[in-house]
XYZ file of C-alpha atoms in Angstrom:
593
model
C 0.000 0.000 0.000
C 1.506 3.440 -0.981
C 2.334 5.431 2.427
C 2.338 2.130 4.484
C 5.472 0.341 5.898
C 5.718 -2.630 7.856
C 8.934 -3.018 10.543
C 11.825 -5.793 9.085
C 11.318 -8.445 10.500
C 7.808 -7.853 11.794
C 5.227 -11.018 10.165
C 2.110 -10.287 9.645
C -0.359 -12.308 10.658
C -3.087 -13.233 7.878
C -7.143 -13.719 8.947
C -10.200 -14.357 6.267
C -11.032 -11.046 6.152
C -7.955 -9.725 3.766
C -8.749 -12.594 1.412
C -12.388 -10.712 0.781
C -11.010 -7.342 0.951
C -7.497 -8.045 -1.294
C -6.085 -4.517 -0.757
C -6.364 -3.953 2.553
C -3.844 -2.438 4.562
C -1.933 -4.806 7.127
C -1.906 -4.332 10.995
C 0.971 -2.035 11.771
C 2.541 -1.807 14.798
C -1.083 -2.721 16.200
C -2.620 0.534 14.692
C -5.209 -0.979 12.667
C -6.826 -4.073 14.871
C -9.700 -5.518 14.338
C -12.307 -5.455 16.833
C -13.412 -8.781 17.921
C -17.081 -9.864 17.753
C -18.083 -8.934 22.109
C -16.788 -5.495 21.124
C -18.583 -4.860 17.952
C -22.054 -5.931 19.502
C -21.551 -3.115 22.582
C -20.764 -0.858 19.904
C -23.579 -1.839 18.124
C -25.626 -1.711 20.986
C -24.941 2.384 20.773
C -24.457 3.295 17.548
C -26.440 3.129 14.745
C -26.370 0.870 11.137
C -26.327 2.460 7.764
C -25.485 1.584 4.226
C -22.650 2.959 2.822
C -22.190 3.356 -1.220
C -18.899 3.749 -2.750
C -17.634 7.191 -2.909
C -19.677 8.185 0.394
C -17.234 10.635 2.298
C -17.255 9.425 6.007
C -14.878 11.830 7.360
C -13.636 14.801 5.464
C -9.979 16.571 5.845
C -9.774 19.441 7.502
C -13.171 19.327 9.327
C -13.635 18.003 12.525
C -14.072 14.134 13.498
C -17.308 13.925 15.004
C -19.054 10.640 14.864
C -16.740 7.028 15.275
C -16.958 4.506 12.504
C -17.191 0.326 12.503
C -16.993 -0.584 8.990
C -19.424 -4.071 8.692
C -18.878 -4.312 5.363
C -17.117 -3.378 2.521
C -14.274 -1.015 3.064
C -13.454 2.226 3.666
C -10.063 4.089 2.349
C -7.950 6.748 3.624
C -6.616 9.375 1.321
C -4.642 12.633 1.576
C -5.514 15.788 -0.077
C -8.764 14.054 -1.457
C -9.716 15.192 -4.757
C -6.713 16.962 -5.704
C -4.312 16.266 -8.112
C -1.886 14.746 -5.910
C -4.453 12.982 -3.986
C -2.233 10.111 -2.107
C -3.776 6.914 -0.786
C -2.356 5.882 2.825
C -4.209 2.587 3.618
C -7.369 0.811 3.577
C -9.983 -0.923 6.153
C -12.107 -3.556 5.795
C -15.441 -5.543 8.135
C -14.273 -5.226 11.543
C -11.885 -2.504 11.662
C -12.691 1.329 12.926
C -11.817 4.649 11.303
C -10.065 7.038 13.111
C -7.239 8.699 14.600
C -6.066 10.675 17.743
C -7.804 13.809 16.329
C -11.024 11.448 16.997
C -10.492 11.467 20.759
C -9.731 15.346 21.192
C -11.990 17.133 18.875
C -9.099 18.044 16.092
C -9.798 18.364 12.646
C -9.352 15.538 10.753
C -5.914 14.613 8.689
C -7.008 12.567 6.185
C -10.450 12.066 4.203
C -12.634 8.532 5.013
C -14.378 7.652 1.734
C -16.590 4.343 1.313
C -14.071 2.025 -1.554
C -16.560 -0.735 -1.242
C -20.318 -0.561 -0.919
C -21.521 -1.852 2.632
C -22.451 -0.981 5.720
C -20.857 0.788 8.218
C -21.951 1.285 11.989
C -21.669 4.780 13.106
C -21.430 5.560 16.909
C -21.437 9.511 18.413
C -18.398 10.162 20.117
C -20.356 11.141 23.717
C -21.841 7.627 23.246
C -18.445 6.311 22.128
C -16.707 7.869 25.346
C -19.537 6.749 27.616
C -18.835 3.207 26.798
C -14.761 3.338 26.773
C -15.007 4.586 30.486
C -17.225 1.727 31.329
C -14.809 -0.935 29.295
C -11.615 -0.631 29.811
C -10.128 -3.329 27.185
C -12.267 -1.488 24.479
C -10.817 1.642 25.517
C -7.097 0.769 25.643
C -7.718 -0.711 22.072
C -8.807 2.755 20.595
C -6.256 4.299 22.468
C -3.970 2.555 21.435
C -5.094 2.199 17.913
C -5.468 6.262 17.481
C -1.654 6.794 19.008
C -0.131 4.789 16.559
C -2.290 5.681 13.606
C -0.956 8.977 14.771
C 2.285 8.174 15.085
C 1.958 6.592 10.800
C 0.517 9.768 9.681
C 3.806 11.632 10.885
C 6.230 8.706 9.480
C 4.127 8.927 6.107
C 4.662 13.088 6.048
C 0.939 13.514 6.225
C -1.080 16.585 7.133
C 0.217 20.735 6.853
C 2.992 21.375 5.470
C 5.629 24.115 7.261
C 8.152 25.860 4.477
C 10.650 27.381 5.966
C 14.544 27.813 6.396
C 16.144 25.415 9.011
C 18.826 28.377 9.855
C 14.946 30.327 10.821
C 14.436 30.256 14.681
C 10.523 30.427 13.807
C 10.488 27.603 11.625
C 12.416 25.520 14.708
C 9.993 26.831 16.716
C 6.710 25.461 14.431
C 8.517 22.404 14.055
C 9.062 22.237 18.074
C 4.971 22.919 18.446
C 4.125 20.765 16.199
C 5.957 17.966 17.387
C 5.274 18.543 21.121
C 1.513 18.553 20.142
C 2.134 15.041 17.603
C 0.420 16.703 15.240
C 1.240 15.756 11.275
C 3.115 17.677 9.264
C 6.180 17.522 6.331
C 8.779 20.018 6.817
C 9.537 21.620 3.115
C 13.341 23.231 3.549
C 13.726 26.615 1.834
C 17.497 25.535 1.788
C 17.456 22.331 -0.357
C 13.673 21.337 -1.278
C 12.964 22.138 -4.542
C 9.335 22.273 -4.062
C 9.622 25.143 -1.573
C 10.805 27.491 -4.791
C 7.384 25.954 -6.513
C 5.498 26.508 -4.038
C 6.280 30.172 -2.856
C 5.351 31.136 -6.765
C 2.103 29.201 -6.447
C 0.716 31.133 -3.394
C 2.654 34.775 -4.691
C 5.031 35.151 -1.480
C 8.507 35.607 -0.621
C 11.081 34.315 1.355
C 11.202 36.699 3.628
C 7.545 35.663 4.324
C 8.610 32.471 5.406
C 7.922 30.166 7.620
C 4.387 29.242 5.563
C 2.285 27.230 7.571
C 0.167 25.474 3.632
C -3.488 23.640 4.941
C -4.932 21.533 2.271
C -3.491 23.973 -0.661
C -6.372 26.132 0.994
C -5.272 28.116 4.049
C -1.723 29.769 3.824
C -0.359 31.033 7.135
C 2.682 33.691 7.095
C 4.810 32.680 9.931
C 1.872 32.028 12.667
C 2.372 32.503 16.594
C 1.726 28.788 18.258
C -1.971 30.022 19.256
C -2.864 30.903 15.454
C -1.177 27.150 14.529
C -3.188 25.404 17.363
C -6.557 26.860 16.378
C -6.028 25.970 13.071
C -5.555 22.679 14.043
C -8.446 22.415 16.340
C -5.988 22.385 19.669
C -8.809 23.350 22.879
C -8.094 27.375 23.385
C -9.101 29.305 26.845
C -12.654 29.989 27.847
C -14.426 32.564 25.814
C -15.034 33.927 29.149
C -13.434 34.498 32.236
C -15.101 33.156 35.109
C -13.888 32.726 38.871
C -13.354 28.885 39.290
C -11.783 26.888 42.249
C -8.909 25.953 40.549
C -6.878 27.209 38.206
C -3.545 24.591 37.276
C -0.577 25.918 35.300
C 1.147 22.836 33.246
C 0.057 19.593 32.161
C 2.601 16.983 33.187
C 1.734 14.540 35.478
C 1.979 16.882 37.977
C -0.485 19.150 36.402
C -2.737 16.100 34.783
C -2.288 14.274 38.221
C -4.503 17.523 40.185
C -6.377 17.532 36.854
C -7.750 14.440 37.169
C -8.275 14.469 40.984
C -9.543 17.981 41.337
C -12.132 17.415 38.802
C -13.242 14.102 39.733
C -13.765 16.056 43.481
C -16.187 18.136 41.989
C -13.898 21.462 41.537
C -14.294 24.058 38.869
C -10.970 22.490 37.272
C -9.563 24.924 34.427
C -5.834 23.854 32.737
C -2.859 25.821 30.851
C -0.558 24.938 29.169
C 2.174 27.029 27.448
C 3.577 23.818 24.531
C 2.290 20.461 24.964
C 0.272 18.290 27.280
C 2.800 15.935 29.306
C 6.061 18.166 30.017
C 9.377 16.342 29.400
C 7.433 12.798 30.134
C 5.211 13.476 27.533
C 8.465 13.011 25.126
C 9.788 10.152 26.925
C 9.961 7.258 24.392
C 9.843 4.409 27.574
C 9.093 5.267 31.116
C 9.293 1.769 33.411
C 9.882 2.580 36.652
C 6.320 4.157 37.163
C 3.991 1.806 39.209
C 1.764 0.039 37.338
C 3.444 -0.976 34.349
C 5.702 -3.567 34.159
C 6.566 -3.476 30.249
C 6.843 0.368 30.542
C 4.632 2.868 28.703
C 5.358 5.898 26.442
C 5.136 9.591 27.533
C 2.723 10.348 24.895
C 0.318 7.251 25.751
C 0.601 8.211 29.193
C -0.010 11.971 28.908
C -3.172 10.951 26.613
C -4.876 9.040 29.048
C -3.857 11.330 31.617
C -5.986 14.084 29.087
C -8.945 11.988 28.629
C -9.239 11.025 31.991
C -9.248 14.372 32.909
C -11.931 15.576 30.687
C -14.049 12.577 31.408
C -14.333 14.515 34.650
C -14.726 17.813 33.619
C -11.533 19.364 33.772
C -10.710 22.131 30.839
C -7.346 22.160 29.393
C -5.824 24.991 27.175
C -3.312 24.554 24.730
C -1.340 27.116 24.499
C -1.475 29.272 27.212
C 1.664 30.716 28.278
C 1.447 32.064 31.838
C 2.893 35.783 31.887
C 1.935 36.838 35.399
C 0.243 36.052 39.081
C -1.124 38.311 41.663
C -3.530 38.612 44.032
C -6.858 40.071 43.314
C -10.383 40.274 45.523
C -9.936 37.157 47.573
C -9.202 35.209 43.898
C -5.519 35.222 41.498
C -5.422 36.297 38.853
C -3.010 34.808 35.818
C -2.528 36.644 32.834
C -1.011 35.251 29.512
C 1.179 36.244 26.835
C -1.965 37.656 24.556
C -2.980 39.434 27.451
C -6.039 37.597 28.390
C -6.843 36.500 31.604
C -7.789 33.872 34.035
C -8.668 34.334 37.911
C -9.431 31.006 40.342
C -9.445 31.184 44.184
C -6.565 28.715 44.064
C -3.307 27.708 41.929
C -1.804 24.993 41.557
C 1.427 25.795 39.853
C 3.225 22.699 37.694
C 4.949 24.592 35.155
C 7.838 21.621 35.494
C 11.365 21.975 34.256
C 12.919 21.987 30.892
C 15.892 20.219 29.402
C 19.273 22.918 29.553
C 20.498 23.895 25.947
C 23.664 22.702 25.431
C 25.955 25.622 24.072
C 28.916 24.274 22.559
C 29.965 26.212 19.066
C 28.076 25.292 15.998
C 24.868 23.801 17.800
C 22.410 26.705 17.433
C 21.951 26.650 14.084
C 21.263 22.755 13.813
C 19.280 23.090 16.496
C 15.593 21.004 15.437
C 16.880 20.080 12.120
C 19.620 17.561 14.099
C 19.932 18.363 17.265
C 17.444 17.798 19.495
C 16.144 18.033 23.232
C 13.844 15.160 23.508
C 13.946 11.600 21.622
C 10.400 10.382 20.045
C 9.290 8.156 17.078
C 9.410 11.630 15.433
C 12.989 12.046 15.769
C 13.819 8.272 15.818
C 12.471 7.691 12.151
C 15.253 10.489 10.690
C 17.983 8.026 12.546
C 17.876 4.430 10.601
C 20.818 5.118 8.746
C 23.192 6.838 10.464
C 24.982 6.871 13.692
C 23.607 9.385 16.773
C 25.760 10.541 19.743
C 23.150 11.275 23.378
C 24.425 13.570 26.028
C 24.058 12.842 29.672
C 24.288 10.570 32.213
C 21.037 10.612 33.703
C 17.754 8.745 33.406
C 16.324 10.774 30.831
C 19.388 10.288 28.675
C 19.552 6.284 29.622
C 15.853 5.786 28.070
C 16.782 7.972 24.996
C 20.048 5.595 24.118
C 18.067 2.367 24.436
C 14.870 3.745 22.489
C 17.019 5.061 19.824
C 19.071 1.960 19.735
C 16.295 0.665 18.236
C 16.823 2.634 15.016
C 19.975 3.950 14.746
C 23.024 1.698 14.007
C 25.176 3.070 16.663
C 24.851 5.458 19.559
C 27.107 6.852 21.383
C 26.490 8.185 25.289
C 28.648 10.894 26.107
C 29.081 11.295 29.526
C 30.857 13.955 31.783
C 31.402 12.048 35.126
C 33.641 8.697 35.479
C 30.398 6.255 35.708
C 26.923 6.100 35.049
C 25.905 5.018 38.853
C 25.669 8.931 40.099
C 22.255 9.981 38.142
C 21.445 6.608 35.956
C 18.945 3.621 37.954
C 20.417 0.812 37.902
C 17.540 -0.885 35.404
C 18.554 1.326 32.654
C 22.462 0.941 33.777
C 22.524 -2.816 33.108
C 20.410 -2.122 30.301
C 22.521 0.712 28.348
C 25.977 -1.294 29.018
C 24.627 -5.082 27.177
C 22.981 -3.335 24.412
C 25.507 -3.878 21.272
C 24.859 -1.317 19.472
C 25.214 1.312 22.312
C 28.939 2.376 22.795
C 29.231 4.423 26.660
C 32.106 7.077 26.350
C 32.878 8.323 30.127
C 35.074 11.398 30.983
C 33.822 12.405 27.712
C 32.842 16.250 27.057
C 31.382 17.512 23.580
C 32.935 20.891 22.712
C 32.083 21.372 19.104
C 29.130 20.861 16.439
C 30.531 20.340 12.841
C 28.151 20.424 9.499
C 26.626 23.450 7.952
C 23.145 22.449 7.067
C 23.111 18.658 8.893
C 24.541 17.475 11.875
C 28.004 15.708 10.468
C 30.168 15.002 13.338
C 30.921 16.064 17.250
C 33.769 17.174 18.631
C 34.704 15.448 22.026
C 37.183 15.694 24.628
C 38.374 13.084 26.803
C 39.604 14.376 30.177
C 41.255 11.628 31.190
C 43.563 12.244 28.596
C 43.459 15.773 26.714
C 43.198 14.493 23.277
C 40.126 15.350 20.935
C 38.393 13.555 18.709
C 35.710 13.642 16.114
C 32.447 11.392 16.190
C 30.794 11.027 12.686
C 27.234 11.123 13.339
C 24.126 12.644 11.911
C 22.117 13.674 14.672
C 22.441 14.894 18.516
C 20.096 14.423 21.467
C 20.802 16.669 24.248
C 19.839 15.403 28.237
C 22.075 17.950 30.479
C 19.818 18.480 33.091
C 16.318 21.289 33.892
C 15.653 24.366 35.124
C 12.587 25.774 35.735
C 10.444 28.085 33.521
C 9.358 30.696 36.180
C 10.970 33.832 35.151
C 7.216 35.271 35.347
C 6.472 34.352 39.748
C 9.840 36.085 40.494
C 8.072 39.005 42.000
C 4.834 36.917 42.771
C 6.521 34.338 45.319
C 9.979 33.267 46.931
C 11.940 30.992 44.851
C 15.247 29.277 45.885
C 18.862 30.495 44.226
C 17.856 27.564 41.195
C 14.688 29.159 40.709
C 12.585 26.651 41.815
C 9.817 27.322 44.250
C 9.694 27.220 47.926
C 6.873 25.440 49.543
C 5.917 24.560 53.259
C 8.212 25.863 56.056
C 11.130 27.183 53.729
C 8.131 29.702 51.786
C 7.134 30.566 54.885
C 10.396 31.303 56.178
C 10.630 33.606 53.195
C 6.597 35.340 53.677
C 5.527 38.516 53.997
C 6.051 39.106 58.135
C 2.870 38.221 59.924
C 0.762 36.719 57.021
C 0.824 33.496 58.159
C -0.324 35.159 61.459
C -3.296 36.729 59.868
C -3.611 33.272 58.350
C -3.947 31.751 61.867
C -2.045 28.374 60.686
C 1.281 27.747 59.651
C 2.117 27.011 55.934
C 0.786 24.062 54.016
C 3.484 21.402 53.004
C 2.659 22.115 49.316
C 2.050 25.391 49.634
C 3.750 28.782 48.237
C 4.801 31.806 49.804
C 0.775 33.105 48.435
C -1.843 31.350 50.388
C -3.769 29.310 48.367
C -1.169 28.947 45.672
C 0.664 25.558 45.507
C 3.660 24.092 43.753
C 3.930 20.114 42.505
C 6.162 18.351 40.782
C 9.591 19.153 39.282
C 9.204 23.211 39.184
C 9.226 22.529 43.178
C 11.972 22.990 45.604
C 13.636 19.836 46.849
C 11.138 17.413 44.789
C 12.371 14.263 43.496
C 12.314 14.537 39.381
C 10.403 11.394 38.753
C 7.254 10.944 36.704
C 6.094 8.504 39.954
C 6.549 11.357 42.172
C 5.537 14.089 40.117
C 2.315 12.494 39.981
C 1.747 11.759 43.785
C 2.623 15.507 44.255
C -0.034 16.752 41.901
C -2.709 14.303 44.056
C -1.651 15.356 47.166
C -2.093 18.939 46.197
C -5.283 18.885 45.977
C -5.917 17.480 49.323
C -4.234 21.096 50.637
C -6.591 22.772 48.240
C -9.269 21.210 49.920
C -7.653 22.459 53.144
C -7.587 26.011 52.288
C -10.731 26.194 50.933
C -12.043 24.639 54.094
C -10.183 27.260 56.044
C -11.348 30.113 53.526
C -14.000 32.021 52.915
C -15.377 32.518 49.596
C -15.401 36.280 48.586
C -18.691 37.482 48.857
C -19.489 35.954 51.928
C -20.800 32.453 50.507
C -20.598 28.820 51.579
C -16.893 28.100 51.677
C -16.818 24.664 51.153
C -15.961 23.156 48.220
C -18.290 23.215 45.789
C -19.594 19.917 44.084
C -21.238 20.612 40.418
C -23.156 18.603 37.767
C -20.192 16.987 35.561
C -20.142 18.829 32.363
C -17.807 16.612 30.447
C -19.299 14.859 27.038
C -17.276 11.563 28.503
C -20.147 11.285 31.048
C -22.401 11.089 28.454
């Protein structure tokens, strides 16, 4: 099938079905199963039958994926750019298999176009009534889950979906490309540098270079170097309230921190609102294996964590806005108040503040301008499938870095682990240790500094420096992933609350240590042990003072904050002189049904 690829090595196991339906599209990577016959009838049971004729256009590029589709006969093909003259077909379905992707679960417009190949019948289910019944069976829902995250994860490998044109020396294509990414939405990356169809297609739509980046939609919509917001509507990403209201709880980041107080907060009954200035998930959310997190033995992705993190958190009515970057915090009538880079606005009578930590640039000559064409800060499918050929060097010694060599060992034909310090034991688990040092195709430099980033429009080799020694040394590889340590994004609370020297925040006794004098006093209590300098303000997770910078703990932080949410609004009354309890409202979500 054009646009479909099957792993070496992977067999593919043949059923009855393919034999009536001779082109259709093999199960990759699990992305395409076929629902077995106790699952159909509960979808069944919701949805409703109709006949299907050929040409009958299910789902429609560009528009948003509304209703969830069994096909029970016939079949049902996928196609890019629909209609056009470079209309590109990327697989096809037959009886028993569903159509959709992970735009299907969130709302996003749709990538591709559904149209009926094969007269039939298809069964078509809403999506409330489709969410109603994955939170009541749990195998059917890890199946679409699973299903729409690596259909997802196809549609990027297969260079599906808008196109960004743009220079890779251009810090705003980098940062598109970044957003993109982050977000796993589709997209093919046309270099003004070397592509020849960037030339063709800057004539086509009448603009010039120094236009670029172009954000191209379906050869319809033609965006001149868009902010992330303008990109994220376009794509359908959930924006802020229309409104601002005064809710209970206001939560700034979505890692598991932030999707951890999500989730609890909202199932509690609290007015739950989220921001989030890139991408659900944080640095987990580009984690290509996390195992040490409770619960999973085999290990699970960041991205299939951080989307079930998502959905469970709008199943109980928790609103999360993507992006959102937080800009400031203050006190206002008994609420805060947090404005945001466009200058709109947000109050809540409590924060919960999860902003996390982000990976330190590495600044070694030559590296900025390769910077998200070959040298990256996080290690997904997305940058995995641009590493078959070629070797790729990792920097750091630390967890982070130990799941990025193994997961990209997997691809690449050699990678190389740079490493400072004289072992791996100081910041590496021992798992990942024993791991890192069998794997044959993973070659563990110690005492080993890069100093120097060589190739003008690719990655072509590192410089190193073994200090041991003295002597220097080139490393012929094609691309660079960079784990060298976080700090925390919180430029914006420096005058809002106390922060250590690192910049992280101070919570419990140390914040109060650091208060106003006598506002804990006027408080009548002492500091919460999650709480901030600002009453009613917490911090959870990594962008905390003295946390431990683990996905297990990050998570357990972002619970327990609520409890001390609970606490102060317990202790607090509501402005206006109204019940002060927390308030428990009619669940709003469409995943209740």
């Amino acid at each position: 099938m054009p646009g479909d690829e099957t792993r070496p090595g992977t067999a593919q196991v043949p059923d009855e079905t393919e034999e009536s339906v001779p082109f259709e599209t093999a199960d990759i990577y699990g992305a395409y199963p076929r629902l077995p016959e106790e699952q159909m009838d509960r979808l069944a049971q919701r949805g409703r039958r109709r006949e299907a004729d050929a040409g009958d256009v299910l789902i429609r590029e560009g528009e948003p994926c509304e209703m969830f589709y069994v096909v029970l006969s016939g079949s049902i093909a996928i196609v890019e750019g629909y209609g056009a003259p470079d209309e590109r077909l990327l697989r096809v379905h037959g009886p028993g298999r569903f159509i959709g992707e992970l735009g299907l679960l969130h709302g996003q417009v749709a990538f591709y176009t559904a149209v009926v190949r094969d007269p039939g019948e298809v069964l078509a289910v809403s999506m409330d009534q489709l969410r109603d019944l994955v939170t009541r069976d749990s195998v059917l829902g890890d199946v679409v889950l699973r299903a729409c995250l690596g259909r997802r994860a196809l549609l990027v490998g297969q260079g599906a979906g808008f196109r960004i044109v743009g220079s890779r020396y251009s810090p705003d294509t980098r940062r598109l490309r970044e957003f993109a990414a982050r977000n796993r939405l589709p997209y093919r990356w046309i270099d003004l540098e070397t592509d020849e169809e960037a030339e063709e297609l800057l004539r086509r739509f009448g603009v010039g270079p120094a236009e670029t980046p172009l954000v191209i939609w379906r050869d319809t919509t033609l965006l001149r170097n868009p902010s992330n917001v303008e990109l994220a509507r376009l794509m359908g990403l959930p924006s802020l309230p229309a409104r601002n209201h005064h809710g209970d709880l206001l939560i700034v980041g979505s890692g598991p921190a932030g999707l951890a107080a999500a989730v609890n907060a909202a199932s509690e009954g609290l007015d739950t609102t989220v921001v989030e200035a890139m991408a659900s998930g944080g640095q987990a959310g580009t984690s290509s294996r996390i195992e040490n997190l409770l619960g999973f033995p085999s290990g699970i992705s960041g991205a299939e964590l951080t989307e079930r993190a998502v959905l469970q958190a709008d199943k109980f009515g928790a609103r999360i806005s993507v992006p959102a970057e937080a800009a400031r915090l203050e006190p206002r009538d008994g609420y805060y108040a947090v404005g945001f880079a466009d200058g709109s606005e947000i109050t809540a009578r409590t924060v919960v503040l999860a902003t996390g930590a982000r990976y330190r640039r590495l600044h070694v000559p030559g590296i900025e301008r390769l910077e998200g064409t070959s040298v990256h800060y996080s290690a997904t499918l997305y940058e995995a499938q641009q590493c078959r050929t070629d070797p790729v060097a990792v920097v750091g010694g630390g967890n982070s870095a130990g799941q990025a060599v193994l997961f990209l060992a997997g691809y690449a034909p050699q990678v190389y682990l740079l490493v400072r310090g004289p072992s791996l034991e100081a910041h590496m688990s021992r798992y990942l240790i024993d791991q890192v040092e069998r794997h044959s195709r993973v070659r563990v430099l110690l005492h080993t500094e890069m100093t120097e980033a060589l190739g003008d429009e690719v990655l072509e080799a590192v410089t190193v420096v073994d200090h041991r020694t003295g002597g220097h040394r080139q490393l012929a590889v094609r691309a660079l992933f960079v784990f060298t340590g976080a700090e925390p994004h919180t430029e914006w609370l420096s005058d809002a609350l106390a922060l250590d020297a690192r910049g992280f925040v101070l919570t419990g006794a140390e914040a109060q240590a650091c208060s106003v004098p006598g506002l804990w006093q006027s408080q009548g209590r002492d500091c919460l042990t999650l709480e901030t300098s600002l009453p009613g303000v917490f911090a959870a997770g990594d962008v905390r003072s003295g946390s431990v910078k683990r996905v297990a703990s990050a998570v357990g932080e972002g619970a327990m904050s609520i409890h001390f949410v609970h606490r102060y609004l317990g202790h607090t009354a509501a402005p206006g002189g109204t019940d002060s309890s927390p308030r428990t409202r009619p669940k709003e979500s469409a995943w209740l049904g």
